[in-house]
């Protein structure tokens, strides 16, 4: 998001809700493609923890990385049981540090992110005590608005290559896992667990993504992450642009 805002890159991948935060803060981007529908976050605690439900987090130390999908997942999870960030002690840590803090007992729970989440689940027996895939706000590809306006054919060319890669990934699951193992330096079992939670079947961005991102945006506004004066629905509508993938998919 920072590189997009600084014009250092023209395309950047983020969670959908993270793109919304950027857009609400004046980052001139469009979300144009769904690269995955992941269950890449859940609320995690240690194997021996007495924590069983989201309500049990009241007064507890919870690690999360602000502005990311795991943080937003945490806020939405708390909100559905009548709690907010004020009811917990949020420990701001990067994802890998959050996992380490959980395993060492420095925090009671962690808003996890794969593959770190899969790693602690498989290697330490950590528990994913609250899962709700529909709270995950998709993996989306964003483009700078100015670039998309000037070079629409280049945008289509990029998406055509993404589509080629997505289709290859679906047709070659074993090879895909080995790419993930090699590039992310994961074990076979951790990579398999992460891919088990990743849906690559749809790349079109539209109403379904809008509703998920809108729900996240409403909680972010309620929590003060998005300023009170921002029209969340209008911002989401301005963010999502399905025209490019529609053209590529119709070829």
Coordinates of N, CA and C in Angstrom, one line a residue:
X1 N 0.8 -1.2 0.0 CA 0.0 0.0 0.0 C 0.9 1.3 0.0
X2 N 1.9 1.2 0.8 CA 2.8 2.4 0.8 C 3.5 2.6 -0.5
X3 N 4.0 1.5 -1.1 CA 4.6 1.7 -2.4 C 3.7 2.2 -3.5
X4 N 2.4 1.7 -3.5 CA 1.4 2.2 -4.4 C 1.2 3.7 -4.2
X5 N 1.1 4.1 -3.0 CA 0.8 5.5 -2.7 C 2.0 6.4 -3.1
X6 N 3.2 5.8 -3.0 CA 4.4 6.6 -3.3 C 4.8 6.5 -4.8
X7 N 3.9 5.8 -5.6 CA 4.1 5.6 -7.0 C 5.4 4.8 -7.3
X8 N 5.9 4.0 -6.3 CA 7.0 3.2 -6.6 C 6.7 1.9 -7.3
X9 N 5.4 1.5 -7.3 CA 4.9 0.4 -8.0 C 3.6 0.8 -8.7
X10 N 3.2 0.0 -9.7 CA 1.9 0.3 -10.3 C 0.9 -0.7 -9.9
X11 N 1.3 -1.9 -9.5 CA 0.4 -3.0 -9.1 C 0.9 -3.5 -7.7
X12 N -0.1 -3.8 -6.8 CA 0.3 -4.3 -5.5 C -0.8 -5.2 -5.0
X13 N -0.4 -6.3 -4.4 CA -1.4 -7.3 -3.8 C -1.6 -7.0 -2.3
X14 N -2.8 -7.0 -1.9 CA -3.2 -6.9 -0.5 C -4.4 -7.6 -0.1
X15 N -4.8 -7.6 1.1 CA -6.1 -8.1 1.5 C -7.1 -7.0 1.1
X16 N -8.4 -7.4 0.8 CA -9.4 -6.4 0.4 C -9.6 -5.3 1.4
X17 N -9.7 -5.6 2.6 CA -9.9 -4.6 3.7 C -8.7 -3.7 3.8
X18 N -7.5 -4.2 3.6 CA -6.3 -3.3 3.7 C -6.4 -2.3 2.5
X19 N -6.8 -2.7 1.4 CA -7.0 -1.8 0.2 C -8.0 -0.7 0.6
X20 N -9.1 -1.1 1.3 CA -10.1 -0.1 1.7 C -9.5 0.9 2.6
X21 N -8.7 0.5 3.6 CA -8.1 1.4 4.5 C -7.2 2.4 3.7
X22 N -6.5 1.9 2.7 CA -5.6 2.8 1.9 C -6.5 3.8 1.1
X23 N -7.6 3.3 0.5 CA -8.4 4.1 -0.3 C -9.1 5.2 0.6
X24 N -9.5 4.8 1.8 CA -10.1 5.7 2.7 C -9.2 6.8 3.2
X25 N -7.9 6.5 3.2 CA -6.8 7.4 3.6 C -6.3 8.2 2.4
X26 N -6.9 8.1 1.2 CA -6.5 8.9 0.1 C -5.6 8.3 -0.9
X27 N -5.3 7.0 -0.7 CA -4.5 6.3 -1.7 C -5.3 6.0 -3.0
X28 N -4.8 6.6 -4.1 CA -5.6 6.5 -5.4 C -5.5 5.2 -6.1
X29 N -6.2 4.2 -5.6 CA -6.0 2.8 -6.2 C -7.4 2.3 -6.6
X30 N -7.3 1.2 -7.4 CA -8.5 0.4 -7.7 C -8.1 -1.0 -7.4
X31 N -9.1 -1.8 -6.9 CA -8.9 -3.2 -6.7 C -9.6 -3.9 -7.9
X32 N -8.8 -4.7 -8.7 CA -9.2 -5.1 -10.0 C -9.3 -6.6 -10.2
X33 N -8.8 -7.4 -9.2 CA -8.7 -8.8 -9.4 C -8.6 -9.5 -8.1
X34 N -9.2 -10.7 -8.1 CA -9.1 -11.6 -6.9 C -8.1 -12.7 -7.2
X35 N -7.0 -12.6 -6.5 CA -5.9 -13.6 -6.7 C -6.1 -14.9 -5.9
X36 N -6.9 -14.7 -4.8 CA -7.3 -15.9 -4.0 C -8.4 -15.6 -3.0
X37 N -9.1 -16.6 -2.6 CA -10.1 -16.5 -1.5 C -9.5 -17.4 -0.4
X38 N -8.7 -16.8 0.5 CA -8.0 -17.6 1.5 C -8.7 -17.6 2.8
X39 N -8.5 -18.7 3.6 CA -8.7 -18.6 5.0 C -7.4 -18.4 5.6
X40 N -6.8 -17.3 5.5 CA -5.4 -17.0 5.9 C -5.3 -16.5 7.3
X41 N -6.4 -16.3 7.9 CA -6.3 -15.8 9.3 C -7.4 -16.5 10.2
X42 N -7.1 -16.6 11.5 CA -8.0 -17.1 12.5 C -7.4 -16.7 13.8
X43 N -8.2 -16.9 14.9 CA -7.7 -16.5 16.2 C -7.0 -17.8 16.8
X44 N -5.8 -17.6 17.3 CA -5.0 -18.8 17.7 C -4.5 -18.6 19.1
X45 N -4.5 -19.8 19.8 CA -3.9 -19.8 21.2 C -3.1 -21.1 21.3
X46 N -2.4 -21.2 22.5 CA -1.6 -22.4 22.7 C -2.4 -23.6 23.0
X47 N -1.8 -24.8 22.8 CA -2.5 -26.0 23.0 C -3.1 -26.2 24.5
X48 N -2.3 -25.6 25.4 CA -2.8 -25.7 26.8 C -3.6 -24.6 27.4
X49 N -4.0 -23.7 26.5 CA -4.7 -22.5 26.9 C -6.2 -22.8 27.3
X50 N -6.7 -22.1 28.3 CA -8.1 -22.3 28.7 C -9.0 -21.5 27.8
X51 N -8.5 -20.7 26.9 CA -9.3 -19.8 26.0 C -10.0 -20.8 25.0
X52 N -11.4 -20.6 24.9 CA -12.2 -21.4 24.0 C -13.0 -20.6 23.1
X53 N -13.4 -19.4 23.5 CA -14.3 -18.6 22.6 C -13.7 -17.2 22.5
X54 N -14.3 -16.4 21.6 CA -13.8 -15.0 21.5 C -14.1 -14.2 22.7
X55 N -15.2 -14.5 23.4 CA -15.6 -13.8 24.6 C -14.5 -14.0 25.7
X56 N -13.8 -15.1 25.7 CA -12.7 -15.4 26.6 C -11.5 -14.4 26.5
X57 N -11.5 -13.7 25.4 CA -10.4 -12.8 25.2 C -10.4 -11.5 26.0
X58 N -11.6 -11.2 26.6 CA -11.7 -10.0 27.4 C -10.7 -9.9 28.5
X59 N -9.9 -8.8 28.5 CA -8.8 -8.6 29.4 C -7.5 -9.3 29.1
X60 N -7.5 -10.0 28.0 CA -6.3 -10.8 27.7 C -5.4 -10.0 26.7
X61 N -4.1 -10.5 26.7 CA -3.1 -9.9 25.7 C -3.3 -10.7 24.4
X62 N -3.5 -9.9 23.3 CA -3.7 -10.5 22.0 C -2.7 -9.8 21.0
X63 N -1.9 -10.6 20.3 CA -1.0 -10.0 19.3 C -1.7 -9.9 18.0
X64 N -1.4 -8.8 17.3 CA -1.9 -8.6 15.9 C -1.1 -7.5 15.2
X65 N -1.1 -7.5 13.9 CA -0.5 -6.5 13.1 C -1.5 -5.5 12.6
X66 N -1.5 -4.3 13.1 CA -2.5 -3.3 12.8 C -2.6 -3.1 11.2
X67 N -3.9 -2.9 10.8 CA -4.1 -2.6 9.4 C -4.1 -3.8 8.4
X68 N -3.9 -5.0 9.0 CA -3.8 -6.2 8.2 C -5.1 -7.0 8.3
X69 N -5.3 -8.0 7.5 CA -6.6 -8.8 7.6 C -6.7 -9.5 8.9
X70 N -5.6 -10.1 9.5 CA -5.7 -10.7 10.8 C -6.2 -9.7 11.9
X71 N -5.7 -8.4 11.8 CA -6.2 -7.4 12.8 C -7.7 -7.1 12.6
X72 N -8.1 -7.0 11.3 CA -9.5 -6.7 11.0 C -10.4 -7.9 11.4
X73 N -9.8 -9.1 11.1 CA -10.6 -10.3 11.6 C -10.8 -10.3 13.1
X74 N -9.8 -9.9 13.8 CA -9.9 -9.8 15.3 C -11.0 -8.8 15.7
X75 N -11.0 -7.6 15.0 CA -12.0 -6.6 15.3 C -13.4 -7.1 15.0
X76 N -13.6 -7.7 13.9 CA -14.9 -8.3 13.6 C -15.3 -9.4 14.5
X77 N -14.4 -10.2 14.9 CA -14.7 -11.3 15.9 C -15.1 -10.7 17.2
X78 N -14.4 -9.7 17.7 CA -14.7 -9.1 19.0 C -16.1 -8.4 18.9
X79 N -16.3 -7.7 17.8 CA -17.6 -7.0 17.6 C -18.8 -7.9 17.6
X80 N -18.7 -9.1 17.1 CA -19.9 -10.0 17.1 C -20.3 -10.5 18.4
X81 N -19.4 -10.4 19.4 CA -19.7 -10.8 20.8 C -19.8 -9.6 21.7
X82 N -19.9 -8.4 21.1 CA -20.2 -7.2 21.9 C -18.9 -6.6 22.5
X83 N -17.7 -7.0 22.0 CA -16.5 -6.5 22.6 C -15.8 -5.6 21.5
X84 N -14.8 -4.9 21.9 CA -14.0 -4.1 21.0 C -12.5 -4.2 21.4
X85 N -11.7 -3.5 20.6 CA -10.2 -3.5 21.0 C -10.0 -3.0 22.4
X86 N -10.9 -2.1 22.9 CA -10.7 -1.5 24.2 C -10.8 -2.6 25.3
X87 N -11.5 -3.7 25.0 CA -11.7 -4.8 26.0 C -10.6 -5.8 26.1
X88 N -9.5 -5.6 25.2 CA -8.4 -6.5 25.2 C -7.1 -5.6 25.4
X89 N -6.0 -6.3 25.6 CA -4.7 -5.6 25.5 C -4.0 -6.0 24.2
X90 N -4.2 -5.1 23.2 CA -3.6 -5.4 21.9 C -2.1 -5.2 22.0
X91 N -1.4 -6.2 21.6 CA 0.1 -6.2 21.5 C 0.5 -6.1 20.0
X92 N 0.9 -4.9 19.6 CA 1.3 -4.7 18.2 C 2.6 -5.4 17.8
X93 N 2.5 -6.4 17.0 CA 3.7 -7.2 16.6 C 3.5 -7.6 15.1
X94 N 4.6 -7.7 14.4 CA 4.5 -8.3 13.0 C 4.2 -9.7 13.1
X95 N 3.7 -10.3 12.0 CA 3.1 -11.6 12.1 C 4.0 -12.7 12.7
X96 N 5.2 -12.8 12.2 CA 6.2 -13.8 12.7 C 6.5 -13.6 14.2
X97 N 6.6 -12.3 14.6 CA 6.8 -12.0 16.0 C 5.6 -12.3 16.9
X98 N 4.4 -12.2 16.3 CA 3.2 -12.5 17.0 C 3.1 -14.0 17.3
X99 N 3.5 -14.8 16.3 CA 3.6 -16.3 16.5 C 4.6 -16.6 17.6
X100 N 5.7 -16.0 17.5 CA 6.8 -16.3 18.5 C 6.3 -15.9 19.9
X101 N 5.6 -14.8 20.0 CA 5.1 -14.3 21.3 C 4.1 -15.3 21.9
X102 N 3.2 -15.8 21.0 CA 2.2 -16.8 21.5 C 2.9 -18.1 22.0
X103 N 3.9 -18.6 21.2 CA 4.5 -19.8 21.6 C 5.3 -19.7 22.9
X104 N 5.9 -18.5 23.1 CA 6.7 -18.3 24.4 C 5.8 -18.0 25.6
X105 N 4.5 -17.7 25.3 CA 3.6 -17.4 26.4 C 3.6 -15.9 26.8
X106 N 4.1 -15.0 25.9 CA 4.1 -13.6 26.2 C 2.8 -13.0 25.9
X107 N 1.9 -13.6 25.1 CA 0.6 -13.2 24.8 C -0.4 -14.4 25.0
X108 N -1.6 -14.1 25.2 CA -2.6 -15.1 25.4 C -3.2 -15.7 24.1
X109 N -3.2 -14.8 23.1 CA -3.8 -15.2 21.8 C -3.1 -14.4 20.7
X110 N -3.4 -14.8 19.5 CA -2.7 -14.2 18.3 C -3.7 -14.2 17.2
X111 N -3.9 -13.1 16.5 CA -4.6 -13.0 15.2 C -3.6 -13.5 14.2
X112 N -3.7 -14.8 13.8 CA -2.7 -15.4 13.0 C -2.8 -15.2 11.5
X113 N -1.7 -15.5 10.8 CA -1.6 -15.4 9.4 C -0.8 -16.6 8.8
X114 N -1.4 -17.2 7.8 CA -0.6 -18.3 7.1 C 0.5 -17.7 6.3
X115 N 1.7 -18.4 6.2 CA 1.9 -19.7 6.7 C 2.4 -19.8 8.2
X116 N 2.5 -18.7 8.8 CA 3.0 -18.7 10.3 C 1.9 -19.5 11.1
X117 N 0.7 -19.3 10.8 CA -0.4 -20.0 11.5 C -0.4 -21.5 11.3
X118 N -0.2 -21.9 10.1 CA -0.1 -23.3 9.8 C 1.1 -23.9 10.5
X119 N 2.2 -23.2 10.5 CA 3.5 -23.7 11.1 C 3.3 -23.9 12.6
X120 N 2.7 -23.0 13.4 CA 2.5 -23.2 14.8 C 1.4 -24.2 15.1
X121 N 0.4 -24.3 14.2 CA -0.6 -25.4 14.4 C 0.0 -26.8 14.2
X122 N 0.8 -27.0 13.2 CA 1.4 -28.3 13.0 C 2.6 -28.6 13.9
X123 N 3.4 -27.6 14.2 CA 4.7 -27.9 14.9 C 4.5 -27.7 16.4
X124 N 3.6 -26.9 16.9 CA 3.5 -26.6 18.3 C 2.1 -27.1 18.9
X125 N 1.2 -27.5 18.0 CA -0.1 -27.9 18.4 C -1.0 -26.8 18.8
X126 N -0.7 -25.6 18.3 CA -1.5 -24.4 18.7 C -2.9 -24.6 18.1
X127 N -3.9 -24.0 18.8 CA -5.3 -24.2 18.4 C -5.9 -23.0 17.7
X128 N -6.5 -23.2 16.6 CA -7.3 -22.2 15.9 C -8.7 -22.2 16.5
X129 N -8.9 -21.4 17.6 CA -10.1 -21.6 18.4 C -11.3 -20.8 17.9
X130 N -11.0 -19.9 16.9 CA -12.1 -19.2 16.3 C -11.8 -19.0 14.8
X131 N -12.6 -19.7 14.0 CA -12.4 -19.6 12.5 C -13.7 -19.1 11.9
X132 N -13.6 -18.3 10.9 CA -14.8 -17.8 10.1 C -14.2 -17.3 8.8
X133 N -14.2 -18.2 7.8 CA -13.6 -17.9 6.5 C -14.2 -16.6 5.9
X134 N -15.5 -16.4 6.1 CA -16.2 -15.3 5.5 C -15.8 -14.0 6.0
X135 N -15.0 -13.9 7.1 CA -14.5 -12.7 7.6 C -13.2 -12.3 6.9
X136 N -12.6 -13.3 6.2 CA -11.4 -13.0 5.4 C -11.7 -12.2 4.2
X137 N -11.0 -11.1 3.9 CA -11.5 -10.1 2.9 C -10.8 -10.3 1.5
X138 N -10.5 -11.5 1.2 CA -10.0 -11.9 -0.1 C -8.6 -11.3 -0.3
X139 N -7.8 -12.0 -1.2 CA -6.6 -11.4 -1.7 C -6.9 -10.7 -3.0
X140 N -6.6 -9.4 -3.1 CA -6.9 -8.6 -4.3 C -5.6 -8.0 -4.8
X141 N -5.7 -7.8 -6.2 CA -4.6 -7.1 -6.9 C -5.1 -5.6 -7.1
X142 N -4.3 -4.7 -6.7 CA -4.6 -3.3 -6.8 C -3.7 -2.6 -7.9
X143 N -4.3 -1.6 -8.5 CA -3.5 -0.8 -9.5 C -3.7 0.7 -9.2
X144 N -2.7 1.5 -9.5 CA -2.8 2.9 -9.3 C -3.9 3.4 -10.3
X145 N -4.8 4.2 -9.9 CA -5.8 4.8 -10.8 C -5.2 5.4 -12.0
X146 N -4.2 6.2 -11.8 CA -3.6 7.0 -12.9 C -3.0 6.0 -14.0
X147 N -2.4 5.0 -13.5 CA -1.8 4.0 -14.4 C -2.9 3.3 -15.2
X148 N -4.0 2.9 -14.5 CA -5.1 2.2 -15.2 C -5.7 3.1 -16.3
X149 N -5.8 4.4 -16.0 CA -6.4 5.3 -16.9 C -5.6 5.5 -18.2
X150 N -4.2 5.6 -17.9 CA -3.3 5.8 -19.0 C -3.0 4.6 -19.9
X151 N -3.0 3.4 -19.2 CA -2.5 2.2 -19.9 C -3.5 1.0 -19.6
X152 N -4.7 1.1 -20.0 CA -5.7 0.1 -19.8 C -5.3 -1.3 -20.4
X153 N -4.6 -1.2 -21.6 CA -4.2 -2.5 -22.2 C -3.1 -3.2 -21.4
X154 N -2.3 -2.4 -20.8 CA -1.2 -3.0 -20.0 C -1.9 -3.7 -18.7
X155 N -2.9 -3.1 -18.2 CA -3.6 -3.7 -17.1 C -4.2 -5.0 -17.5
X156 N -4.8 -5.1 -18.7 CA -5.4 -6.3 -19.2 C -4.3 -7.4 -19.4
X157 N -3.2 -6.9 -19.9 CA -2.0 -7.8 -20.1 C -1.6 -8.5 -18.8
X158 N -1.5 -7.6 -17.8 CA -1.0 -8.2 -16.4 C -2.1 -9.2 -15.9
X159 N -3.4 -8.9 -16.1 CA -4.4 -9.8 -15.6 C -4.4 -11.1 -16.4
X160 N -4.1 -11.0 -17.7 CA -4.1 -12.2 -18.5 C -3.0 -13.1 -18.0
X161 N -1.9 -12.6 -17.6 CA -0.8 -13.4 -17.1 C -1.2 -14.0 -15.7
X162 N -1.8 -13.2 -14.9 CA -2.3 -13.7 -13.6 C -3.3 -14.9 -13.8
X163 N -4.2 -14.7 -14.8 CA -5.1 -15.8 -15.1 C -4.4 -17.0 -15.6
X164 N -3.4 -16.9 -16.4 CA -2.6 -18.0 -16.9 C -2.0 -18.8 -15.7
X165 N -1.5 -18.0 -14.8 CA -0.8 -18.6 -13.6 C -1.9 -19.3 -12.7
X166 N -3.0 -18.6 -12.5 CA -4.1 -19.2 -11.7 C -4.6 -20.5 -12.3
X167 N -4.8 -20.6 -13.5 CA -5.2 -21.8 -14.2 C -4.2 -22.9 -14.1
X168 N -2.9 -22.5 -14.3 CA -1.8 -23.5 -14.1 C -1.8 -24.1 -12.7
X169 N -2.0 -23.2 -11.7 CA -2.0 -23.6 -10.3 C -3.1 -24.6 -10.0
X170 N -4.3 -24.4 -10.6 CA -5.4 -25.3 -10.4 C -5.1 -26.6 -11.0
X171 N -4.5 -26.6 -12.1 CA -4.2 -27.9 -12.9 C -3.0 -28.6 -12.4
X172 N -2.1 -28.0 -11.6 CA -0.9 -28.6 -11.2 C -0.7 -28.4 -9.7
X173 N -1.5 -29.0 -8.8 CA -1.4 -28.8 -7.4 C -0.1 -29.2 -6.8
X174 N 0.4 -30.3 -7.2 CA 1.7 -30.8 -6.7 C 2.8 -29.9 -7.0
X175 N 2.9 -29.4 -8.2 CA 3.9 -28.4 -8.6 C 3.7 -27.1 -7.9
X176 N 2.5 -26.7 -7.7 CA 2.2 -25.5 -7.0 C 2.7 -25.5 -5.6
X177 N 2.5 -26.7 -4.9 CA 3.0 -26.8 -3.6 C 4.5 -26.7 -3.5
X178 N 5.2 -27.3 -4.5 CA 6.7 -27.2 -4.5 C 7.2 -25.8 -4.7
X179 N 6.4 -25.0 -5.5 CA 6.8 -23.6 -5.7 C 6.7 -22.9 -4.4
X180 N 5.6 -23.2 -3.7 CA 5.4 -22.5 -2.4 C 6.5 -22.9 -1.4
X181 N 6.8 -24.2 -1.4 CA 7.8 -24.7 -0.5 C 9.2 -24.0 -0.8
X182 N 9.5 -23.9 -2.0 CA 10.8 -23.4 -2.4 C 10.9 -21.9 -2.2
X183 N 9.8 -21.1 -2.6 CA 9.9 -19.7 -2.6 C 9.7 -19.1 -1.1
X184 N 8.8 -19.8 -0.4 CA 8.5 -19.3 1.0 C 9.3 -20.0 2.0
X185 N 10.1 -21.0 1.6 CA 11.0 -21.8 2.5 C 10.2 -22.5 3.6
X186 N 9.2 -23.2 3.1 CA 8.3 -23.9 4.0 C 8.5 -25.4 3.9
X187 N 8.1 -26.2 4.9 CA 8.1 -27.6 4.8 C 6.9 -28.0 4.0
X188 N 6.9 -29.3 3.5 CA 5.8 -29.8 2.7 C 4.5 -29.7 3.4
X189 N 4.5 -30.1 4.7 CA 3.3 -30.2 5.5 C 2.7 -28.8 5.7
X190 N 3.5 -27.8 6.0 CA 3.0 -26.4 6.2 C 2.5 -25.9 4.9
X191 N 3.2 -26.1 3.8 CA 2.7 -25.6 2.5 C 1.4 -26.2 2.2
X192 N 1.2 -27.5 2.4 CA 0.0 -28.3 2.1 C -1.1 -27.7 2.9
X193 N -0.9 -27.4 4.2 CA -1.9 -26.9 5.1 C -2.4 -25.5 4.6
X194 N -1.4 -24.7 4.2 CA -1.8 -23.3 3.7 C -2.6 -23.4 2.4
X195 N -2.2 -24.3 1.5 CA -2.9 -24.4 0.3 C -4.3 -25.1 0.5
X196 N -4.4 -25.9 1.5 CA -5.7 -26.5 1.8 C -6.8 -25.4 2.1
X197 N -6.3 -24.3 2.6 CA -7.2 -23.2 3.1 C -7.2 -22.1 2.0
X198 N -6.8 -22.4 0.8 CA -6.7 -21.3 -0.3 C -7.6 -21.7 -1.5
X199 N -8.5 -20.9 -1.8 CA -9.4 -21.2 -3.0 C -9.0 -20.3 -4.1
X200 N -8.6 -20.9 -5.2 CA -8.2 -20.2 -6.4 C -9.2 -20.3 -7.6
X201 N -10.5 -20.7 -7.2 CA -11.4 -21.0 -8.3 C -12.1 -19.8 -9.0
X202 N -12.0 -18.6 -8.3 CA -12.7 -17.5 -8.9 C -11.8 -16.2 -8.9
X203 N -11.7 -15.5 -10.0 CA -10.8 -14.4 -10.0 C -11.6 -13.1 -10.2
X204 N -12.8 -13.2 -10.5 CA -13.6 -12.0 -10.8 C -13.9 -11.2 -9.5
X205 N -13.7 -9.9 -9.5 CA -14.0 -9.1 -8.4 C -15.4 -8.4 -8.6
X206 N -16.2 -8.3 -7.5 CA -17.5 -7.7 -7.7 C -18.3 -7.6 -6.5
X207 N -19.6 -7.9 -6.5 CA -20.5 -7.7 -5.4 C -20.2 -8.5 -4.2
X208 N -19.8 -9.8 -4.4 CA -19.4 -10.6 -3.2 C -18.3 -10.0 -2.4
X209 N -17.3 -9.6 -3.1 CA -16.1 -9.0 -2.4 C -16.5 -7.6 -1.8
X210 N -17.4 -6.9 -2.5 CA -17.8 -5.6 -2.0 C -18.5 -5.8 -0.6
X211 N -19.4 -6.8 -0.5 CA -20.1 -7.0 0.8 C -19.1 -7.4 1.9
X212 N -18.2 -8.2 1.6 CA -17.2 -8.6 2.7 C -16.4 -7.4 3.1
X213 N -15.9 -6.6 2.1 CA -15.0 -5.5 2.4 C -15.8 -4.4 3.1
X214 N -17.1 -4.2 2.7 CA -18.0 -3.2 3.4 C -18.2 -3.6 4.8
X215 N -18.4 -4.8 5.1 CA -18.6 -5.3 6.5 C -17.4 -5.0 7.4
X216 N -16.2 -5.3 6.8 CA -15.0 -5.0 7.4 C -14.8 -3.4 7.7
X217 N -15.2 -2.7 6.6 CA -15.1 -1.2 6.7 C -15.9 -0.6 7.8
X218 N -17.1 -1.2 8.0 CA -18.0 -0.7 9.0 C -17.5 -0.9 10.4
X219 N -16.8 -2.0 10.6 CA -16.2 -2.3 11.9 C -15.0 -1.4 12.1
X220 N -14.2 -1.2 11.0 CA -13.0 -0.3 11.1 C -13.4 1.1 11.4
X221 N -14.5 1.5 10.9 CA -15.0 2.9 11.2 C -15.5 3.0 12.7
X222 N -16.2 1.9 13.1 CA -16.7 1.9 14.5 C -15.5 1.9 15.5
X223 N -14.4 1.2 15.0 CA -13.2 1.1 15.9 C -12.3 2.3 15.8
X224 N -12.6 3.3 14.9 CA -11.8 4.5 14.8 C -10.6 4.4 13.8
X225 N -10.5 3.2 13.2 CA -9.4 3.0 12.2 C -9.6 3.8 11.0
X226 N -10.9 3.8 10.5 CA -11.3 4.7 9.4 C -12.1 5.9 10.0
X227 N -11.7 7.1 9.6 CA -12.3 8.3 10.1 C -13.8 8.3 10.0
X228 N -14.4 9.0 11.0 CA -15.9 9.0 11.1 C -16.5 9.7 9.9
X229 N -15.8 10.6 9.3 CA -16.4 11.3 8.1 C -16.4 10.6 6.8
X230 N -15.8 9.4 6.8 CA -15.7 8.6 5.5 C -17.0 7.9 5.3
X231 N -17.5 8.0 4.0 CA -18.6 7.2 3.6 C -18.1 5.8 3.1
X232 N -18.2 4.8 4.0 CA -17.6 3.5 3.7 C -18.1 2.9 2.4
X233 N -19.4 2.9 2.3 CA -20.0 2.2 1.1 C -19.6 2.9 -0.2
X234 N -19.5 4.2 -0.2 CA -19.1 5.0 -1.4 C -17.6 4.7 -1.7
X235 N -16.8 4.6 -0.6 CA -15.4 4.3 -0.8 C -15.2 2.9 -1.4
X236 N -15.9 1.9 -0.9 CA -15.8 0.5 -1.4 C -16.2 0.5 -2.9
X237 N -17.3 1.2 -3.2 CA -17.8 1.2 -4.6 C -16.7 1.8 -5.5
X238 N -16.1 2.9 -5.0 CA -15.0 3.5 -5.8 C -13.8 2.7 -5.9
X239 N -13.6 1.8 -4.9 CA -12.4 0.9 -4.9 C -12.5 -0.2 -5.9
X240 N -13.6 -0.9 -5.9 CA -13.7 -2.1 -6.7 C -14.0 -1.8 -8.2
X241 N -13.2 -2.3 -9.1 CA -13.4 -2.0 -10.5 C -13.3 -3.4 -11.3
X242 N -14.4 -3.9 -11.7 CA -14.4 -5.2 -12.3 C -14.2 -5.2 -13.8
X243 N -14.0 -4.1 -14.4 CA -14.1 -4.0 -15.9 C -12.9 -4.7 -16.5
X244 N -11.7 -4.7 -15.9 CA -10.6 -5.2 -16.6 C -10.6 -6.8 -16.6
X245 N -10.9 -7.4 -15.5 CA -11.0 -8.9 -15.5 C -12.2 -9.3 -16.3
X246 N -13.2 -8.5 -16.4 CA -14.4 -8.9 -17.3 C -13.9 -9.0 -18.7
X247 N -13.1 -8.1 -19.2 CA -12.6 -8.1 -20.5 C -11.7 -9.3 -20.8
X248 N -10.8 -9.5 -19.8 CA -9.9 -10.6 -20.0 C -10.6 -12.0 -20.0
X249 N -11.6 -12.1 -19.1 CA -12.3 -13.4 -19.0 C -13.2 -13.7 -20.2
X250 N -13.6 -12.6 -20.9 CA -14.5 -12.8 -22.0 C -13.8 -13.2 -23.3
X251 N -12.5 -13.2 -23.3 CA -11.7 -13.5 -24.5 C -11.8 -15.0 -24.9

